[in-house]
Every structure is written in structure tokens, then in C-alpha cells.
PDB file of C-alpha atoms in Angstrom:
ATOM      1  CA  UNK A  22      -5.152 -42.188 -14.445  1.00  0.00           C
ATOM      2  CA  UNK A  23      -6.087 -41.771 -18.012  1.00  0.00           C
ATOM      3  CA  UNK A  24      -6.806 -38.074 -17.388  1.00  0.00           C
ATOM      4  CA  UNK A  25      -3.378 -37.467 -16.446  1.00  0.00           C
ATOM      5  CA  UNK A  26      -1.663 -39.700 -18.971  1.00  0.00           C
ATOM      6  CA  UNK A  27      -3.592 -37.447 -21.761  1.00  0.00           C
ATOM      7  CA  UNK A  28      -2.318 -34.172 -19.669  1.00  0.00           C
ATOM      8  CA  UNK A  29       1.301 -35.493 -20.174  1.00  0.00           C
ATOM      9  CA  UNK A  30       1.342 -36.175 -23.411  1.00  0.00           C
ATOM     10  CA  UNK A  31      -0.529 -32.392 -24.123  1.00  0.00           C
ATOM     11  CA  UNK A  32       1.843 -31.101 -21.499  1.00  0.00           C
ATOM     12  CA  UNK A  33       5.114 -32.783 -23.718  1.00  0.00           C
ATOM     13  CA  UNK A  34       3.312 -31.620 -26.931  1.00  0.00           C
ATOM     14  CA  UNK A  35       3.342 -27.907 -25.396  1.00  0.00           C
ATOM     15  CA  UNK A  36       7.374 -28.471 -24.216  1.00  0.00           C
ATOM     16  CA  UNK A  37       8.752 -29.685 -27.781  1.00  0.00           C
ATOM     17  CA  UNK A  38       6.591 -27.105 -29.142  1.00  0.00           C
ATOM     18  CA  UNK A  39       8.350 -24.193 -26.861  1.00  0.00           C
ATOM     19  CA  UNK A  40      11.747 -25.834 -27.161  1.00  0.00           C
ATOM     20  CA  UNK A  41      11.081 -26.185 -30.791  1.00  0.00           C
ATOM     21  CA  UNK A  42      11.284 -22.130 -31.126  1.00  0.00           C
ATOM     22  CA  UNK A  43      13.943 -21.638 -29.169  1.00  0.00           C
ATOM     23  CA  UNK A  44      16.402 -23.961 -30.636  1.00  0.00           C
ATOM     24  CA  UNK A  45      15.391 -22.033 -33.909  1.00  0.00           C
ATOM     25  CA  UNK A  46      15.970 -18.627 -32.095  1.00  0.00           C
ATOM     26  CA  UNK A  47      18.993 -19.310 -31.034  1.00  0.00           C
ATOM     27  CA  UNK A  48      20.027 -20.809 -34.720  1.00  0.00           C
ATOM     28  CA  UNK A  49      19.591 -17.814 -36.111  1.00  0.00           C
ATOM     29  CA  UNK A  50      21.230 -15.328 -33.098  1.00  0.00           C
ATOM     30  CA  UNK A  51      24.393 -17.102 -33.357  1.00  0.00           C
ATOM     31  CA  UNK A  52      25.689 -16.432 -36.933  1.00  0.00           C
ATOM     32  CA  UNK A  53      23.543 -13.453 -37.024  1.00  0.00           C
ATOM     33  CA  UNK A  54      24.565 -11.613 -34.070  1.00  0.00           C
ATOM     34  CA  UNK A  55      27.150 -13.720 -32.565  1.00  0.00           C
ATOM     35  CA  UNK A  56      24.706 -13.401 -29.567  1.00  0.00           C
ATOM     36  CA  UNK A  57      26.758 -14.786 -26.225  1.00  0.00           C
ATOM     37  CA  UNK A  58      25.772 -18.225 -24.870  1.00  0.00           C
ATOM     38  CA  UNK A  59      24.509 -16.177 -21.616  1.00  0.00           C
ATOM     39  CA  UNK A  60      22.244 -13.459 -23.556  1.00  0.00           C
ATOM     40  CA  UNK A  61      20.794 -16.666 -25.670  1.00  0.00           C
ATOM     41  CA  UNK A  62      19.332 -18.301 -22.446  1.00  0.00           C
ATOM     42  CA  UNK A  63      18.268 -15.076 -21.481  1.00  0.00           C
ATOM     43  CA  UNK A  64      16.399 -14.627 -24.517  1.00  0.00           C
ATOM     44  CA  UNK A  65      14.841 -18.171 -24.401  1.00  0.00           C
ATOM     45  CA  UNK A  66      13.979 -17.215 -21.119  1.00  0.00           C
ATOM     46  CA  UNK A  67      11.778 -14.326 -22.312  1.00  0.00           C
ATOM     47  CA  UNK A  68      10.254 -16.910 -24.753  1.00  0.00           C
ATOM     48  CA  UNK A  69       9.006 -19.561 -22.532  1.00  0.00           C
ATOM     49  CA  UNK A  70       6.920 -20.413 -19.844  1.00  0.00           C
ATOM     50  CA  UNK A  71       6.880 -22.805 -16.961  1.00  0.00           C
ATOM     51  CA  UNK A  72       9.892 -25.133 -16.496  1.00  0.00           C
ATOM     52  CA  UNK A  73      11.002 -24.564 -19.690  1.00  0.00           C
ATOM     53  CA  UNK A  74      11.506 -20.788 -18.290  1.00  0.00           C
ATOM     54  CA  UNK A  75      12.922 -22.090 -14.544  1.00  0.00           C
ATOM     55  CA  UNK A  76      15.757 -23.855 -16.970  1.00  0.00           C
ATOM     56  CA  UNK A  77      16.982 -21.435 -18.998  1.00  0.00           C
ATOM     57  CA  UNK A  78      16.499 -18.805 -15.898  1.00  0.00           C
ATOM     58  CA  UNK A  79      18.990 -20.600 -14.104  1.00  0.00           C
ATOM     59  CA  UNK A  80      21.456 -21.720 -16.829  1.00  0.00           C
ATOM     60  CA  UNK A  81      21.443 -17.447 -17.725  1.00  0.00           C
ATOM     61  CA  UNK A  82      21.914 -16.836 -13.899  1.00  0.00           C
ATOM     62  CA  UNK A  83      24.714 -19.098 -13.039  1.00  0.00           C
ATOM     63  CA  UNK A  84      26.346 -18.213 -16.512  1.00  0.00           C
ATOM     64  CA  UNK A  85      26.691 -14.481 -15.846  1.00  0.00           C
ATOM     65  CA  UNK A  86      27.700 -15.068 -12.045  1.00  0.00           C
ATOM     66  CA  UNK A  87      30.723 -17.166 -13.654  1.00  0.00           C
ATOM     67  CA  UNK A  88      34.307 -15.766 -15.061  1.00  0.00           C
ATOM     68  CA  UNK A  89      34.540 -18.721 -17.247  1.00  0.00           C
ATOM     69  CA  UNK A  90      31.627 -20.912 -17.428  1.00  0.00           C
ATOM     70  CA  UNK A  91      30.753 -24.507 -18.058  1.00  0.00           C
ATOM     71  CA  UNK A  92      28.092 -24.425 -20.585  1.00  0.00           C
ATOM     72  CA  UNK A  93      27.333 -28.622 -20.452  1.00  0.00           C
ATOM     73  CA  UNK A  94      27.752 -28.440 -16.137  1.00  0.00           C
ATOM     74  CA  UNK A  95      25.364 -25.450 -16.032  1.00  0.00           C
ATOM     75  CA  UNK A  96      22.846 -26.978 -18.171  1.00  0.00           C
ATOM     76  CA  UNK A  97      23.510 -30.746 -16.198  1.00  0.00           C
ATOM     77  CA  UNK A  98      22.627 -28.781 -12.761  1.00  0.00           C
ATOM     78  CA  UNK A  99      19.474 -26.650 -14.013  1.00  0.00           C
ATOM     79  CA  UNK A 100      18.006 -30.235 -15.475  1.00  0.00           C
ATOM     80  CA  UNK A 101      18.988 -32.054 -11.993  1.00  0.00           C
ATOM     81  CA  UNK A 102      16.685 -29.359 -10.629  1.00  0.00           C
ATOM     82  CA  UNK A 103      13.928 -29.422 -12.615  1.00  0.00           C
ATOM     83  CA  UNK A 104      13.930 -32.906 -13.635  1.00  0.00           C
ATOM     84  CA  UNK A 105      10.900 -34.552 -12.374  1.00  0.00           C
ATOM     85  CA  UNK A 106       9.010 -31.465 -14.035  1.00  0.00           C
ATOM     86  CA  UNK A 107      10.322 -32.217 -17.639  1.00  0.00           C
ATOM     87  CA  UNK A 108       9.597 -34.751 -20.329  1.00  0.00           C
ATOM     88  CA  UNK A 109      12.809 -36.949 -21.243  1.00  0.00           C
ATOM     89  CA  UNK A 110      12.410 -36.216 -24.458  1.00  0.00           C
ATOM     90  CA  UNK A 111      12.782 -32.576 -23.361  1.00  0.00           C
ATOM     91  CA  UNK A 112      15.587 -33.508 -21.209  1.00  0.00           C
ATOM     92  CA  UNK A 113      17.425 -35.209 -23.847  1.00  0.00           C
ATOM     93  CA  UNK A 114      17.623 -32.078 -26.508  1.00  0.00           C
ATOM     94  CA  UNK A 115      18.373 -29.385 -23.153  1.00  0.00           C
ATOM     95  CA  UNK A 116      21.074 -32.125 -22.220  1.00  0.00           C
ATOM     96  CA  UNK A 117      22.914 -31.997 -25.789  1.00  0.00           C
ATOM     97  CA  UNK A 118      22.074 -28.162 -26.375  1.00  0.00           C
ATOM     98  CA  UNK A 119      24.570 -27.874 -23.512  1.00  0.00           C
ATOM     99  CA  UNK A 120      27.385 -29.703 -24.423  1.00  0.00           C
ATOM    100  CA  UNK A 121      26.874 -28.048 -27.929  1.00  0.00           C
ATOM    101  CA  UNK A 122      26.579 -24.261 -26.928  1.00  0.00           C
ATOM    102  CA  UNK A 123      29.865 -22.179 -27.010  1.00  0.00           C
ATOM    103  CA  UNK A 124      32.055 -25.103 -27.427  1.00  0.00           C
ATOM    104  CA  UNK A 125      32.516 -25.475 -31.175  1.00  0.00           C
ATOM    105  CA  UNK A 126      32.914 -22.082 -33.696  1.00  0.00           C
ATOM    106  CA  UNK A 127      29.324 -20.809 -34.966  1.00  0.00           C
ATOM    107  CA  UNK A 128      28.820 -22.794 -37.970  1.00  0.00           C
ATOM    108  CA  UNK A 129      29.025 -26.129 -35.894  1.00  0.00           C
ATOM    109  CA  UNK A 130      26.688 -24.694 -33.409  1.00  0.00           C
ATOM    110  CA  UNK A 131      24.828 -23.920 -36.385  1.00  0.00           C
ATOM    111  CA  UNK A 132      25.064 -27.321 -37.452  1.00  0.00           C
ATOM    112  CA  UNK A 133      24.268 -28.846 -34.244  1.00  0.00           C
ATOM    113  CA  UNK A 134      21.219 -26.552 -33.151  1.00  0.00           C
ATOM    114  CA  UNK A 135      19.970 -26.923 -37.071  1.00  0.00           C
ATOM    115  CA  UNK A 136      20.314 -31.182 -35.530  1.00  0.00           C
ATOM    116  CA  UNK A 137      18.329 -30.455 -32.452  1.00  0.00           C
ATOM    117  CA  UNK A 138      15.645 -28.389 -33.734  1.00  0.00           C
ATOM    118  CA  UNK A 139      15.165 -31.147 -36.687  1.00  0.00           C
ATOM    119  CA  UNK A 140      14.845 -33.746 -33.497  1.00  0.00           C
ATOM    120  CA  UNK A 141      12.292 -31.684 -32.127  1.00  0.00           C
ATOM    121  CA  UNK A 142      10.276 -31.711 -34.729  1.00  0.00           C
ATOM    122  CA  UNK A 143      10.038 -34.948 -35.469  1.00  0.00           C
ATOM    123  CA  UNK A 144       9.346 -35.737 -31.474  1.00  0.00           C
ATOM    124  CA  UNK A 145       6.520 -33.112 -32.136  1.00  0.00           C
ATOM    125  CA  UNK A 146       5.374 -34.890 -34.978  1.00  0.00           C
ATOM    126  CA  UNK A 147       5.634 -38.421 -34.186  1.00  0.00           C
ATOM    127  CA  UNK A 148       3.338 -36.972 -30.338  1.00  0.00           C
ATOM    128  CA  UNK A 149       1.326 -35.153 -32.661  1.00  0.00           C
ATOM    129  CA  UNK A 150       0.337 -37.724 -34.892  1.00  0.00           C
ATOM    130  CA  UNK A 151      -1.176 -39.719 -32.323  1.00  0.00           C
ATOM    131  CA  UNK A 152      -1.955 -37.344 -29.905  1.00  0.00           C
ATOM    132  CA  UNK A 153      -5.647 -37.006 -30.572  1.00  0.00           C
ATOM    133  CA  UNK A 154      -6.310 -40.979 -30.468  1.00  0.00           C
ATOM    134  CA  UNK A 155      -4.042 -41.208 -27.830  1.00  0.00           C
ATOM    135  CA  UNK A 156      -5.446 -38.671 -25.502  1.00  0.00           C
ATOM    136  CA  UNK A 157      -8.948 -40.034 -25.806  1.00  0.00           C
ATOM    137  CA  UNK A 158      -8.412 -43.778 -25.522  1.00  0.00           C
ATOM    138  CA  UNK A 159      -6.279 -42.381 -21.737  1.00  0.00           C
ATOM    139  CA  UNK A 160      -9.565 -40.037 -21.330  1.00  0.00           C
ATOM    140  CA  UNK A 161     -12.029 -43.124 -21.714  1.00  0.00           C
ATOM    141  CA  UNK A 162      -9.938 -45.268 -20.129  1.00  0.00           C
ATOM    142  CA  UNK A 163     -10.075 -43.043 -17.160  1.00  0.00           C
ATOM    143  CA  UNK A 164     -13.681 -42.454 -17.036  1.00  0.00           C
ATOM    144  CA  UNK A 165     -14.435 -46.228 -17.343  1.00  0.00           C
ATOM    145  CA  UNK A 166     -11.778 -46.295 -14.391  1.00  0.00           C
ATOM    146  CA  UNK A 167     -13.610 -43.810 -12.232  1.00  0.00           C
ATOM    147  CA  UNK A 168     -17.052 -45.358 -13.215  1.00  0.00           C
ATOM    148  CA  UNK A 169     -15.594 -48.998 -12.501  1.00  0.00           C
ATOM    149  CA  UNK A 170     -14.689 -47.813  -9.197  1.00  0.00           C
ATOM    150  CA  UNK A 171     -18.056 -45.885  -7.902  1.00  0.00           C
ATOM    151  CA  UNK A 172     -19.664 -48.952  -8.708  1.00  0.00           C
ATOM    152  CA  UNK A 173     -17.790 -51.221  -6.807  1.00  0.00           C
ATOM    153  CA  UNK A 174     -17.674 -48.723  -3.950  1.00  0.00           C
ATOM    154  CA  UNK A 175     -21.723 -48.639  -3.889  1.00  0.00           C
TER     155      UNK A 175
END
């Protein structure tokens, strides 16, 4: 048990950390190129790995199979799909990215992925802070667990 809590919070570390650089990508595509909401994903696509990568390869999918798509619905579906796989604090920022993409003009989506990636950050920095503590009071902890248990089992 302790191994995997300290996996999680390495694996969440990893997530914000991805997330993290692409919000910041895509802050500085959108006034710079006017990039569309469906090359973005596909670009954040190239940049990530895992579900992170799953997410945005759907969300760039369903967008360019659609005349007129629902940024906030697309990104609500991929997240239904992958949402066991993905820390909520993850979930949260790819939940609000959505509403925010391609439905205000470029300097509010400026403005609001300039919010985000500041969020990220500080979810990054907060896990980071105690990460290291963290990790190896869950890695003792499950040791001691594991020991606890071959000794009652002898």
C-alpha cells in the first residue's frame, strides 16, 4: 500500500509536470499563431505521454471529425474516458481548459491559460514540496506493512 501511494503521488508529480508545458505551449500558439483549438490538442498530443496523450488524442480526433465543435463536451467525454487513469487535480485544469478554449477572443484565452498554467504550478509545487518526505514515510510504511504481515503469516 505505501508503495503505491508513493507511485501516485510521483505519477501526479509527472502529470502536472506534462500538463504544466502544455498549458504554456498552447499560451504562446494562440496569440502567436492563432493556432486552431484542433491543431493545439494535436500539438499537446505530440508533447505528452500516457493518458495525458489518450486525452488530447481524442479531444484532436473528435474535433476535426466535427463541422462545429463543442470544445467543453469534447474535453467532458475524453475525461469520462480516461478518468480513473488521471489525478483530479489533473482533471480539474483539463476540465476548465475546455470550457476556456475557443470560446472567448485570444487575449482571454490568454488570460485564462496564463490562470491554469499558474494553478499548475503551484499544484506542482505544493506535491513537490513534500514529495520526498511523503514518498518515503508511504515507502516505510509499506515495508513495515509487508514485514508485519510475513510475520504473522509464519
Amino acid at each position: 500500500m505505501g508503495l503505491s501511494l508513493a507511485h501516485s503521488v510521483r505519477r501526479e508529480v509527472r502529470f502536472l509536470q506534462q500538463l504544466a508545458g502544455v498549458l504554456e505551449l498552447m499560451r504562446c500558439e494562440i496569440p502567436g499563431r492563432m493556432a486552431p483549438v484542433q491543431e493545439l490538442f494535436t500539438r499537446a498530443q505530440a508533447c505528452t505521454s500516457g493518458e495525458l496523450r489518450e486525452v488530447f488524442s481524442f479531444c484532436s480526433q473528435q474535433i476535426r471529425s466535427m463541422s462545429e465543435p463543442d470544445i467543453a463536451c469534447v474535453m467532458d467525454c475524453a475525461l469520462d474516458e480516461h478518468a480513473e487513469r488521471l489525478p483530479p487535480s489533473c482533471m480539474e485544469l483539463l476540465r476548465e481548459l475546455g470550457e476556456k478554449l475557443g470560446a472567448y477572443d485570444v487575449q482571454e484565452q490568454v488570460e485564462a491559460l496564463q490562470a491554469l498554467s499558474a494553478r499548475a504550478e503551484a499544484a506542482l509545487a505544493s506535491l513537490r514540496q513534500g514529495r520526498a518526505d511523503r514518498c518515503r514515510s508511504y515507502e516505510v510504511l509499506g515495508v513495515c506493512a509487508g514485514c508485519a504481515l510475513a510475520i504473522i503469516l509464519l
